[in-house]
Coordinates of C-alpha atoms in Angstrom, one line a residue:
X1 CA 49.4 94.4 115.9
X2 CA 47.7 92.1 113.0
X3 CA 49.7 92.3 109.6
X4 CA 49.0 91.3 106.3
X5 CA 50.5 89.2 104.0
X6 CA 53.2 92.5 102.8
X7 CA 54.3 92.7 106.4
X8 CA 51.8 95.9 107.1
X9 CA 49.4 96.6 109.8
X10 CA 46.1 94.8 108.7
X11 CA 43.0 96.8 109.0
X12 CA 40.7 95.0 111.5
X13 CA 36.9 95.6 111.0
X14 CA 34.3 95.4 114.2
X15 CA 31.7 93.3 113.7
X16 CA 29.1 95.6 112.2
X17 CA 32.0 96.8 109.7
X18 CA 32.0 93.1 108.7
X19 CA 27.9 92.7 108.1
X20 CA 27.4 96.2 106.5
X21 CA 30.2 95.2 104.0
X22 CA 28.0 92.0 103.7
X23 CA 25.1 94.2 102.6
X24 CA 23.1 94.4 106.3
X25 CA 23.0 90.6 107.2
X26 CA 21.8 90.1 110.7
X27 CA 24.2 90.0 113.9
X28 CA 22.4 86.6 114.1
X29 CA 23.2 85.0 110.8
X30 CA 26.8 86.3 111.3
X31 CA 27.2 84.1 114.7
X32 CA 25.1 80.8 113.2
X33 CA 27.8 81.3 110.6
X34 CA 30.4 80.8 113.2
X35 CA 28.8 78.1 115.0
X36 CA 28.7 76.2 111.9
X37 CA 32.4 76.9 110.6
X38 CA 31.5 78.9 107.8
X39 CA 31.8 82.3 108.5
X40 CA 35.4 84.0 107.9
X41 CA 38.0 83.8 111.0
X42 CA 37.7 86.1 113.4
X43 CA 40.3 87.9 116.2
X44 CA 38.8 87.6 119.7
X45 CA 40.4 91.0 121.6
X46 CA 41.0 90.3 125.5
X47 CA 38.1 92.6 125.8
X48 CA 35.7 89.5 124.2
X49 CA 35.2 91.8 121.0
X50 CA 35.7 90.1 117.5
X51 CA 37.7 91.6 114.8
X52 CA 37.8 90.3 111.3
X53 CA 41.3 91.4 109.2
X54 CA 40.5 92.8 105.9
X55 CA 42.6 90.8 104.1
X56 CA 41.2 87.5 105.7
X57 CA 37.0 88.7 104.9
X58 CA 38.4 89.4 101.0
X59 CA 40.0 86.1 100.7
X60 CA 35.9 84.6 102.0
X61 CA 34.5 86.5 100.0
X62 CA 37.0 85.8 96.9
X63 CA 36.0 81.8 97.9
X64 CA 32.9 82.2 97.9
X65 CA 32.2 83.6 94.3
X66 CA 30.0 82.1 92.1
X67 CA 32.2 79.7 89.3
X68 CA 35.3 79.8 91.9
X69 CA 37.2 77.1 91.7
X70 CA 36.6 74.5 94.7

């Protein structure tokens, strides 16, 4: 099981968590994202499905904000 950065179990969101938390982007702008490198790291389950930690999507998202420092 994923953990966090506090040693607990780290919630793992499904893809469409992920791009309804984005505000609706497209399935297909989330996977361009990933071809290019840019979209935040994902877990690939021996099933082929993708998980993205909560922790991991905050920390893009906290990168990302306008006047962050680079």
């Amino acid at each position: 099981m994923a953990r966090d950065s506090r040693g607990k179990a780290a919630e793992l969101l499904t893809v469409r968590q992920v791009l309804d938390e984005l505000g609706g982007i497209s399935r297909r702008t989330f996977y361009r994202w990933r071809e290019l490198r840019i979209a935040p790291a994902c877990i690939r389950l021996p099933n082929g499905e993708l998980r993205v930690r909560r922790d991991v999507l905050n920390d893009w998202l906290e990168d990302r904000a306008e006047g962050a420092a680079s």
